[in-house]
mmCIF file of C-alpha atoms and ligand atoms in Angstrom:
data_model
loop_
_atom_site.group_PDB
_atom_site.id
_atom_site.type_symbol
_atom_site.label_atom_id
_atom_site.label_comp_id
_atom_site.label_asym_id
_atom_site.label_seq_id
_atom_site.Cartn_x
_atom_site.Cartn_y
_atom_site.Cartn_z
ATOM 1 C CA UNK B 476 -70.308 -28.366 -29.601
ATOM 2 C CA UNK B 477 -73.298 -27.644 -31.834
ATOM 3 C CA UNK B 478 -74.373 -24.066 -32.438
ATOM 4 C CA UNK B 479 -77.656 -22.942 -33.971
ATOM 5 C CA UNK B 480 -80.314 -20.288 -33.608
ATOM 6 C CA UNK B 481 -83.228 -21.089 -31.329
ATOM 7 C CA UNK B 482 -86.181 -18.720 -31.220
ATOM 8 C CA UNK B 483 -83.986 -15.852 -32.379
ATOM 9 C CA UNK B 484 -80.989 -16.397 -30.076
ATOM 10 C CA UNK B 485 -77.795 -18.259 -30.871
ATOM 11 C CA UNK B 486 -77.458 -21.289 -28.590
ATOM 12 C CA UNK B 487 -74.820 -23.961 -28.102
ATOM 13 C CA UNK B 488 -75.013 -27.444 -26.723
ATOM 14 C CA UNK B 489 -72.522 -30.123 -25.787
ATOM 15 C CA UNK B 490 -75.143 -32.863 -26.075
ATOM 16 C CA UNK B 491 -74.166 -35.774 -28.356
ATOM 17 C CA UNK B 492 -74.998 -35.202 -32.012
ATOM 18 C CA UNK B 493 -77.376 -38.182 -32.058
ATOM 19 C CA UNK B 494 -79.722 -36.665 -29.452
ATOM 20 C CA UNK B 495 -83.123 -35.872 -30.951
ATOM 21 C CA UNK B 496 -84.022 -32.213 -31.304
ATOM 22 C CA UNK B 497 -87.298 -32.915 -29.469
ATOM 23 C CA UNK B 498 -85.403 -34.155 -26.398
ATOM 24 C CA UNK B 499 -82.935 -31.285 -26.506
ATOM 25 C CA UNK B 500 -85.778 -28.770 -26.619
ATOM 26 C CA UNK B 501 -87.753 -30.347 -23.818
ATOM 27 C CA UNK B 502 -84.922 -31.430 -21.523
ATOM 28 C CA UNK B 503 -82.053 -28.991 -22.001
ATOM 29 C CA UNK B 504 -83.936 -25.866 -23.012
ATOM 30 C CA UNK B 505 -87.143 -26.610 -21.085
ATOM 31 C CA UNK B 506 -89.261 -25.784 -24.115
ATOM 32 C CA UNK B 507 -92.087 -28.222 -23.594
ATOM 33 C CA UNK B 508 -94.565 -26.867 -26.138
ATOM 34 C CA UNK B 509 -93.392 -29.401 -28.734
ATOM 35 C CA UNK B 510 -95.015 -32.698 -27.762
ATOM 36 C CA UNK B 511 -94.038 -36.299 -28.240
ATOM 37 C CA UNK B 512 -96.879 -38.304 -29.747
ATOM 38 C CA UNK B 513 -95.608 -41.173 -31.850
ATOM 39 C CA UNK B 514 -91.863 -40.531 -31.756
ATOM 40 C CA UNK B 515 -91.711 -41.870 -35.307
ATOM 41 C CA UNK B 516 -92.474 -38.961 -37.603
ATOM 42 C CA UNK B 517 -96.151 -39.852 -38.044
ATOM 43 C CA UNK B 518 -98.183 -37.452 -35.889
ATOM 44 C CA UNK B 519 -96.633 -33.976 -36.135
ATOM 45 C CA UNK B 520 -97.088 -33.219 -32.411
ATOM 46 C CA UNK B 521 -93.381 -32.383 -32.245
ATOM 47 C CA UNK B 522 -93.396 -29.998 -35.244
ATOM 48 C CA UNK B 523 -90.981 -27.092 -35.295
ATOM 49 C CA UNK B 524 -89.741 -24.778 -38.023
ATOM 50 C CA UNK B 525 -86.176 -25.340 -39.206
ATOM 51 C CA UNK B 526 -85.108 -22.634 -41.650
ATOM 52 C CA UNK B 527 -88.838 -21.882 -42.048
ATOM 53 C CA UNK B 528 -89.747 -25.432 -43.075
ATOM 54 C CA UNK B 529 -91.961 -27.579 -40.877
ATOM 55 C CA UNK B 530 -90.039 -30.567 -39.500
ATOM 56 C CA UNK B 531 -90.706 -33.345 -37.020
ATOM 57 C CA UNK B 532 -88.270 -32.672 -34.193
ATOM 58 C CA UNK B 533 -88.464 -36.328 -33.092
ATOM 59 C CA UNK B 534 -86.661 -37.291 -36.309
ATOM 60 C CA UNK B 535 -83.865 -34.711 -36.270
ATOM 61 C CA UNK B 536 -80.524 -35.583 -34.681
ATOM 62 C CA UNK B 537 -79.103 -32.355 -33.342
ATOM 63 C CA UNK B 538 -75.880 -32.935 -35.288
ATOM 64 C CA UNK B 539 -77.863 -31.857 -38.354
ATOM 65 C CA UNK B 540 -78.695 -28.464 -36.855
ATOM 66 C CA UNK B 541 -75.365 -26.646 -37.032
ATOM 67 C CA UNK B 542 -76.002 -23.143 -38.377
ATOM 68 C CA UNK B 543 -79.755 -23.569 -38.785
ATOM 69 C CA UNK B 544 -82.567 -21.380 -37.510
ATOM 70 C CA UNK B 545 -85.035 -23.278 -35.320
ATOM 71 C CA UNK B 546 -88.332 -21.841 -34.177
ATOM 72 C CA UNK B 547 -90.557 -23.609 -31.674
ATOM 73 C CA UNK B 548 -94.093 -22.764 -30.646
ATOM 74 C CA UNK B 549 -92.655 -20.754 -27.725
ATOM 75 C CA UNK B 550 -90.787 -18.431 -30.089
ATOM 76 C CA UNK B 551 -93.592 -18.371 -32.610
ATOM 77 C CA UNK B 552 -96.094 -17.398 -29.920
ATOM 78 C CA UNK B 553 -94.462 -13.959 -29.750
ATOM 79 C CA UNK B 554 -95.339 -13.128 -33.363
ATOM 80 C CA UNK B 555 -98.381 -11.235 -34.681
ATOM 81 C CA UNK B 556 -99.161 -14.224 -36.902
ATOM 82 C CA UNK B 557 -99.523 -16.402 -33.815
ATOM 83 C CA UNK B 558 -101.991 -13.943 -32.284
ATOM 84 C CA UNK B 559 -104.234 -14.337 -35.330
ATOM 85 C CA UNK B 560 -103.964 -18.132 -35.309
ATOM 86 C CA UNK B 561 -104.593 -18.316 -31.578
ATOM 87 C CA UNK B 562 -107.752 -16.264 -31.906
ATOM 88 C CA UNK B 563 -109.017 -18.122 -34.983
ATOM 89 C CA UNK B 564 -108.374 -21.603 -33.556
ATOM 90 C CA UNK B 565 -110.296 -20.549 -30.429
ATOM 91 C CA UNK B 566 -113.163 -19.001 -32.400
ATOM 92 C CA UNK B 567 -113.551 -22.008 -34.681
ATOM 93 C CA UNK B 568 -113.283 -24.544 -31.848
ATOM 94 C CA UNK B 569 -110.143 -26.070 -33.327
ATOM 95 C CA UNK B 570 -108.629 -26.904 -29.924
ATOM 96 C CA UNK B 571 -109.954 -29.697 -27.750
ATOM 97 C CA UNK B 572 -107.371 -31.493 -25.587
ATOM 98 C CA UNK B 573 -104.722 -29.281 -27.156
ATOM 99 C CA UNK B 574 -102.074 -31.977 -27.501
ATOM 100 C CA UNK B 575 -101.796 -31.599 -31.260
ATOM 101 C CA UNK B 576 -102.280 -27.825 -31.224
ATOM 102 C CA UNK B 577 -98.686 -26.554 -31.045
ATOM 103 C CA UNK B 578 -97.782 -28.780 -33.996
ATOM 104 C CA UNK B 579 -100.927 -27.755 -35.893
ATOM 105 C CA UNK B 580 -100.105 -24.089 -35.361
ATOM 106 C CA UNK B 581 -96.571 -24.593 -36.643
ATOM 107 C CA UNK B 582 -97.890 -26.488 -39.685
ATOM 108 C CA UNK B 583 -100.425 -23.696 -40.263
ATOM 109 C CA UNK B 584 -97.677 -21.081 -40.222
ATOM 110 C CA UNK B 585 -95.647 -23.116 -42.718
ATOM 111 C CA UNK B 586 -98.703 -23.394 -44.958
ATOM 112 C CA UNK B 587 -99.814 -19.746 -44.818
ATOM 113 C CA UNK B 588 -96.305 -18.382 -45.242
ATOM 114 C CA UNK B 589 -96.081 -20.265 -48.542
ATOM 115 C CA UNK B 590 -99.703 -19.879 -49.576
ATOM 116 C CA UNK B 591 -101.598 -17.069 -47.790
ATOM 117 C CA UNK B 592 -104.936 -17.937 -49.428
ATOM 118 C CA UNK B 593 -105.123 -21.732 -49.532
ATOM 119 C CA UNK B 594 -108.132 -23.636 -50.808
ATOM 120 C CA UNK B 595 -109.787 -26.145 -48.485
ATOM 121 C CA UNK B 596 -107.959 -28.933 -50.279
ATOM 122 C CA UNK B 597 -104.623 -27.163 -49.876
ATOM 123 C CA UNK B 598 -105.325 -26.677 -46.167
ATOM 124 C CA UNK B 599 -106.088 -30.373 -45.724
ATOM 125 C CA UNK B 600 -102.916 -31.214 -47.595
ATOM 126 C CA UNK B 601 -100.927 -28.662 -45.536
ATOM 127 C CA UNK B 602 -101.918 -30.257 -42.227
ATOM 128 C CA UNK B 603 -101.850 -33.835 -43.493
ATOM 129 C CA UNK B 604 -98.682 -34.567 -41.495
ATOM 130 C CA UNK B 605 -100.408 -33.577 -38.252
ATOM 131 C CA UNK B 606 -102.836 -35.900 -36.512
ATOM 132 C CA UNK B 607 -105.582 -34.817 -34.131
ATOM 133 C CA UNK B 608 -107.202 -37.566 -32.130
ATOM 134 C CA UNK B 609 -109.915 -35.404 -30.611
ATOM 135 C CA UNK B 610 -111.985 -34.236 -33.505
ATOM 136 C CA UNK B 611 -112.625 -34.366 -37.151
ATOM 137 C CA UNK B 612 -110.469 -31.834 -38.876
ATOM 138 C CA UNK B 613 -113.312 -29.548 -39.930
ATOM 139 C CA UNK B 614 -112.906 -27.061 -37.094
ATOM 140 C CA UNK B 615 -109.176 -26.874 -37.709
ATOM 141 C CA UNK B 616 -109.772 -26.258 -41.414
ATOM 142 C CA UNK B 617 -112.317 -23.555 -40.470
ATOM 143 C CA UNK B 618 -109.750 -21.958 -38.143
ATOM 144 C CA UNK B 619 -107.172 -21.792 -40.918
ATOM 145 C CA UNK B 620 -109.670 -20.361 -43.404
ATOM 146 C CA UNK B 621 -110.619 -17.718 -40.849
ATOM 147 C CA UNK B 622 -106.965 -16.910 -40.172
ATOM 148 C CA UNK B 623 -106.251 -16.501 -43.888
ATOM 149 C CA UNK B 624 -109.051 -13.896 -43.986
ATOM 150 C CA UNK B 625 -108.323 -12.111 -40.710
ATOM 151 C CA UNK B 626 -104.579 -12.127 -41.141
ATOM 152 C CA UNK B 627 -104.718 -10.827 -44.671
ATOM 153 C CA UNK B 628 -101.421 -9.052 -45.339
ATOM 154 C CA UNK B 629 -99.574 -10.723 -42.447
ATOM 155 C CA UNK B 630 -98.559 -13.708 -44.532
HETATM 156 S S1 FES S 1467 -93.740 -37.260 -32.096
HETATM 157 FE FE1 FES S 1467 -92.723 -36.539 -33.836
HETATM 158 S S2 FES S 1467 -94.045 -36.966 -35.472
HETATM 159 FE FE2 FES S 1467 -95.034 -37.849 -33.749
HETATM 160 S S1 FES S 1468 -107.085 -31.326 -29.894
HETATM 161 FE FE1 FES S 1468 -106.660 -33.217 -28.923
HETATM 162 S S2 FES S 1468 -105.327 -34.244 -30.290
HETATM 163 FE FE2 FES S 1468 -105.957 -32.501 -31.343
#
């Protein structure tokens, strides 16, 4: 039995400890916002926050989660910070197919919570673990710059 916090509630699972967090989220908890892109820790589509740090859920065996605090895009979407990011990504045109977006949003939260006023270079570095196949990254960078302005005081 593995017990951890998921989007604010304590949960337990009897799944084997080697199961990937990404599979547990999608299959057992039906949280399908975290996506599987590469399955190898390269694309960031599966990003979640574990104890407030951005992590690739495709690389985490659930045995490592005991006692941790996991937040997925579903939980994060209930926060005021998400509302700002949602609006700014839409305004800046940072979402095209949307496949990378949940992971990008999670990476953005991790960045802004550490550094509420990042430079363009720091933004590019902050999302460097997240790939978007649809677009250059300029609109995403614009969205994050906008969010840092609009959400001033939230992070
Ligand atoms: S699916 Fe996890 S990093 Fe690509
Ligand atoms: S919006 Fe399509 S992969 Fe990023």
